[in-house]
Tab-separated table of C-alpha atoms in Angstrom:
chain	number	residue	atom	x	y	z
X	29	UNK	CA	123.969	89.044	26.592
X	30	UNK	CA	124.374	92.651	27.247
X	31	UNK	CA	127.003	94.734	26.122
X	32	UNK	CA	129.652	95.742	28.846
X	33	UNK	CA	129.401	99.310	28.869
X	34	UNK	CA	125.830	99.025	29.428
X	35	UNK	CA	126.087	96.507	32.296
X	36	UNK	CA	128.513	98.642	33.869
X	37	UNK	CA	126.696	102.090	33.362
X	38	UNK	CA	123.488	99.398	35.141
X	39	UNK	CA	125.920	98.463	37.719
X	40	UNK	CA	127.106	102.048	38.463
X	41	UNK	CA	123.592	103.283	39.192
X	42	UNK	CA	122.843	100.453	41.491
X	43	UNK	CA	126.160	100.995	43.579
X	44	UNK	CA	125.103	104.740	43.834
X	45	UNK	CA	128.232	105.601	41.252
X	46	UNK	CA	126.124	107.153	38.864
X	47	UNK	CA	122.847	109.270	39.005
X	48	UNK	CA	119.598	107.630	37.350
X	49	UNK	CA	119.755	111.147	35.600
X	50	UNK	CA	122.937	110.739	33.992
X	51	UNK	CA	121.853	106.947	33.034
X	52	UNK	CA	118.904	108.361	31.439
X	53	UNK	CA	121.059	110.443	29.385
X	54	UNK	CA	124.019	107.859	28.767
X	55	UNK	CA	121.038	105.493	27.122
X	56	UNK	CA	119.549	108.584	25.064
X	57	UNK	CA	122.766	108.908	23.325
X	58	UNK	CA	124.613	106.463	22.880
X	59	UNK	CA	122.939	103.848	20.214
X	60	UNK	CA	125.157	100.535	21.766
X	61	UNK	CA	122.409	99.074	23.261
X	62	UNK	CA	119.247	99.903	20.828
X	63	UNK	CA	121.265	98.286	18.235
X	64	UNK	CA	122.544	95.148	19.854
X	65	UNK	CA	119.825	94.658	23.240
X	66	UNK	CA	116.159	95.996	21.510
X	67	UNK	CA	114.057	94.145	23.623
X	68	UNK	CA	116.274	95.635	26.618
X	69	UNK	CA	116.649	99.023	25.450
X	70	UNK	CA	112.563	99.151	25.049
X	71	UNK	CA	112.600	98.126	28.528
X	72	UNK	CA	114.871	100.745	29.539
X	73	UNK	CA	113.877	103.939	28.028
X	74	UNK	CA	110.314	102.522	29.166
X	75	UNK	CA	111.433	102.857	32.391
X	76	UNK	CA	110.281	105.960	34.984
X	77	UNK	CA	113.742	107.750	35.459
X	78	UNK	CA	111.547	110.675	37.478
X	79	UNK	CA	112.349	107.628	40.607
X	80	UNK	CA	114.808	105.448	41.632
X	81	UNK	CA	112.318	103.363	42.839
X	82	UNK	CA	112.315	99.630	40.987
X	83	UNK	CA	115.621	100.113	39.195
X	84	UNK	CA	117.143	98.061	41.270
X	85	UNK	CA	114.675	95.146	40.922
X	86	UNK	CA	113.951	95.984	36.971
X	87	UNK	CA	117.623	95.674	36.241
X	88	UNK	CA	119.848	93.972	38.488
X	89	UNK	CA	119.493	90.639	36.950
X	90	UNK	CA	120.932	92.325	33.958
X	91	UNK	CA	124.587	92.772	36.065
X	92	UNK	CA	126.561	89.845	36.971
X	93	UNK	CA	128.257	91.921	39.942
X	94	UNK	CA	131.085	89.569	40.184
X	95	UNK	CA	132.384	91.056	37.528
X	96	UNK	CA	133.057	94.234	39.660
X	97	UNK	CA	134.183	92.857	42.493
X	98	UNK	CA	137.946	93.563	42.033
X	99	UNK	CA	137.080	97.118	41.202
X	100	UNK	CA	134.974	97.644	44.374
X	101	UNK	CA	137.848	95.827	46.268
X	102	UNK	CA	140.713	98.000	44.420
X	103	UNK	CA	138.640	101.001	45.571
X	104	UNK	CA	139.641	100.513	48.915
X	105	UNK	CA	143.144	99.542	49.046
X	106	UNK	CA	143.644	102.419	46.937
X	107	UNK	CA	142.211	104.204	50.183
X	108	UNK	CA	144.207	102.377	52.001
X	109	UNK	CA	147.465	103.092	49.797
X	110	UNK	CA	146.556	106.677	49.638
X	111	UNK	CA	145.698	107.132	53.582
X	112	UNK	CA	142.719	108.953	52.266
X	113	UNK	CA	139.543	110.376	54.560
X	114	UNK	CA	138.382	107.202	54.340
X	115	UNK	CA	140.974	105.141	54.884
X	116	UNK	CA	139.845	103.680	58.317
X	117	UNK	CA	136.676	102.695	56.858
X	118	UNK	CA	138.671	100.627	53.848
X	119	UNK	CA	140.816	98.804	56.512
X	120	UNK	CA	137.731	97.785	58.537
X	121	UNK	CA	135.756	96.516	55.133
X	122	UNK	CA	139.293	94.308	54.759
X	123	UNK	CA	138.694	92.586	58.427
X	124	UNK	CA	134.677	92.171	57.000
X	125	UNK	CA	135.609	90.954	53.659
X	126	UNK	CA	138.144	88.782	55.274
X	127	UNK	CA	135.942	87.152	57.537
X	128	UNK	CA	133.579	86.670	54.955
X	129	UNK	CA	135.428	84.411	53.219
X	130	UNK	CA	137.867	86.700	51.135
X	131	UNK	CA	141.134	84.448	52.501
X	132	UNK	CA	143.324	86.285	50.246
X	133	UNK	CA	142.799	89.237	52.339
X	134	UNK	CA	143.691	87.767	55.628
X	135	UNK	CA	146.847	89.882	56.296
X	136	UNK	CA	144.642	93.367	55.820
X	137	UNK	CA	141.780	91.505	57.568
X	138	UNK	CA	143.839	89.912	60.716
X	139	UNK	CA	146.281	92.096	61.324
X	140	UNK	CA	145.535	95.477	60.480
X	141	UNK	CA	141.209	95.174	60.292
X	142	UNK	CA	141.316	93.704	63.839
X	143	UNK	CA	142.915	96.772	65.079
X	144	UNK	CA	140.046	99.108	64.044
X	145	UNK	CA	137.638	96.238	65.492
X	146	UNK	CA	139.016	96.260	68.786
X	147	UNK	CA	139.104	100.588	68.402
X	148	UNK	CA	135.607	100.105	67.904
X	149	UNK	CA	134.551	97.901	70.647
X	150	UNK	CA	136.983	99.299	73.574
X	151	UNK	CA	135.754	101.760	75.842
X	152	UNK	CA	138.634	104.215	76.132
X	153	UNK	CA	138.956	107.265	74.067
X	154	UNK	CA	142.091	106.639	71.414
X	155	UNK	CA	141.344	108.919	69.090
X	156	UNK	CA	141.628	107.022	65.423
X	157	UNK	CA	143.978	108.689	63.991
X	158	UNK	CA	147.124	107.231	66.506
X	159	UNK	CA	145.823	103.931	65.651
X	160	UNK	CA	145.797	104.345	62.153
X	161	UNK	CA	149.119	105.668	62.228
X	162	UNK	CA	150.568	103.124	63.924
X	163	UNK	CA	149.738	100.865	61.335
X	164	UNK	CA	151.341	102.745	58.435
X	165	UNK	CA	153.779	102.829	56.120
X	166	UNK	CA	153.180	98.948	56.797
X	167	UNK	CA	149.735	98.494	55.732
X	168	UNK	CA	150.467	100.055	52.647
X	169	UNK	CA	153.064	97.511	50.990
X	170	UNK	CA	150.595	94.565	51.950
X	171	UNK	CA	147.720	96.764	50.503
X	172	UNK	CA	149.650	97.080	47.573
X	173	UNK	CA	150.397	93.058	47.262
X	174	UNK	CA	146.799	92.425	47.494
X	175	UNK	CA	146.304	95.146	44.225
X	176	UNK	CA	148.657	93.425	41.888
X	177	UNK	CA	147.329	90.251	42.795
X	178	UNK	CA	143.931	91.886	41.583
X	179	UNK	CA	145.586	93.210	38.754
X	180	UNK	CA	147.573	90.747	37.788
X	181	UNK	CA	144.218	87.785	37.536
X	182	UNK	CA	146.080	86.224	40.290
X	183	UNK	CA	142.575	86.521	42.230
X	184	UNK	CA	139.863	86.147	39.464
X	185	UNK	CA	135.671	86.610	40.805
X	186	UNK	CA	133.816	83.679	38.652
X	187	UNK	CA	130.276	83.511	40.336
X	188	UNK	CA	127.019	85.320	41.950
X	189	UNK	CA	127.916	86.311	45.516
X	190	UNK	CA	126.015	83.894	48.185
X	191	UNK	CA	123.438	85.935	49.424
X	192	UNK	CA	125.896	88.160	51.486
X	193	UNK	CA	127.799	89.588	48.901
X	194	UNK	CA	130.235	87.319	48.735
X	195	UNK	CA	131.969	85.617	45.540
X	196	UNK	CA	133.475	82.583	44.820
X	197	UNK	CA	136.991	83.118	43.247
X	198	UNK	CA	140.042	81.466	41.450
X	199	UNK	CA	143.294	81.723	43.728
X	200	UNK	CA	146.491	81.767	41.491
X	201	UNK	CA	149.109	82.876	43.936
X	202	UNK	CA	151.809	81.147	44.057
X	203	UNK	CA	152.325	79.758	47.400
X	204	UNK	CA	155.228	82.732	48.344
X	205	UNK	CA	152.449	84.346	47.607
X	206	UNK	CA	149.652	83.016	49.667
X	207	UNK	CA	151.957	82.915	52.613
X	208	UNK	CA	152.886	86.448	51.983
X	209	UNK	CA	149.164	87.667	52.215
X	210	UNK	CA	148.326	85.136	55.215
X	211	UNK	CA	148.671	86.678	58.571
């Protein structure tokens, strides 16, 4: 077992978050994981930081990515919430994650997702931004639902995705709850 701020600093260069660079200096100073992982740390500071190249199949069975799921999730309804740049782009991961197999995501997904998926397949010119603001300020009070279930462990990750990214998780709504976030 790995310490958590070194599976996370792992997990953070393999989502792109963080540069190899600033990794390579993260591991140089702080002693966490020489004193508790050796064998690992060995491994790491072995490693050729100069490329990106292998990282990802040196260390990724080191991150159990479920872990981060709820983080990677909560980083888009906060873009959703916010009506951010990349809002549009959060909404339509929703309607993916949704049909995925993320049920607790089904309002986002079905009702607001779909609307982006039909922008995106029609063959007349709406320009994006009428459609997205058609669907606020009510996206944002569902978006927000979905976050404190997140935050609350009302929707807890436990497993390894199934080979499309996809985890298993723990549903502790309560059923106001579930019907709240159908759609």
């Amino acid at each position: 077992m790995i310490p958590s701020i070194a599976e996370q600093n792992i997990h953070q260069v393999l989502t792109k978050k963080m540069s190899i660079q600033s990794f390579e200096q993260w591991l140089y100073e702080d002693d966490v994981l020489e004193s508790s992982s050796p064998d690992l740390y060995l491994e790491l500071i072995s490693f050729d930081y100069s490329s990106e190249n292998g990282f990802y199949d040196g260390f990724a069975k080191y991150v159990h990515f479920y872990k981060f799921e709820a983080d990677r999730i909560t980083e888009y309804l906060h873009s959703i919430i916010n009506k951010d740049e990349s809002c549009g782009n959060a909404i339509w991961v929703m309607y993916e994650l949704y049909c995925d197999g993320y049920g607790f995501l089904g309002k986002l997904g079905i009702i607001y997702g779909l609307c982006l998926v039909d922008y995106e397949t029609s063959e007349s010119n709406h320009n994006i931004d009428n459609i997205l603001d058609k669907l606020y300020p009510e996206i944002i009070d569902d978006a927000k639902n979905v976050l404190n279930w997140l935050e609350e462990g009302k929707i807890v990750f436990k497993s390894q995705d199934n080979g499309y990214g996809v985890f298993e998780y723990e549903d502790f709504r309560s059923e106001a709850e579930i019907l709240q976030g159908n759609a």
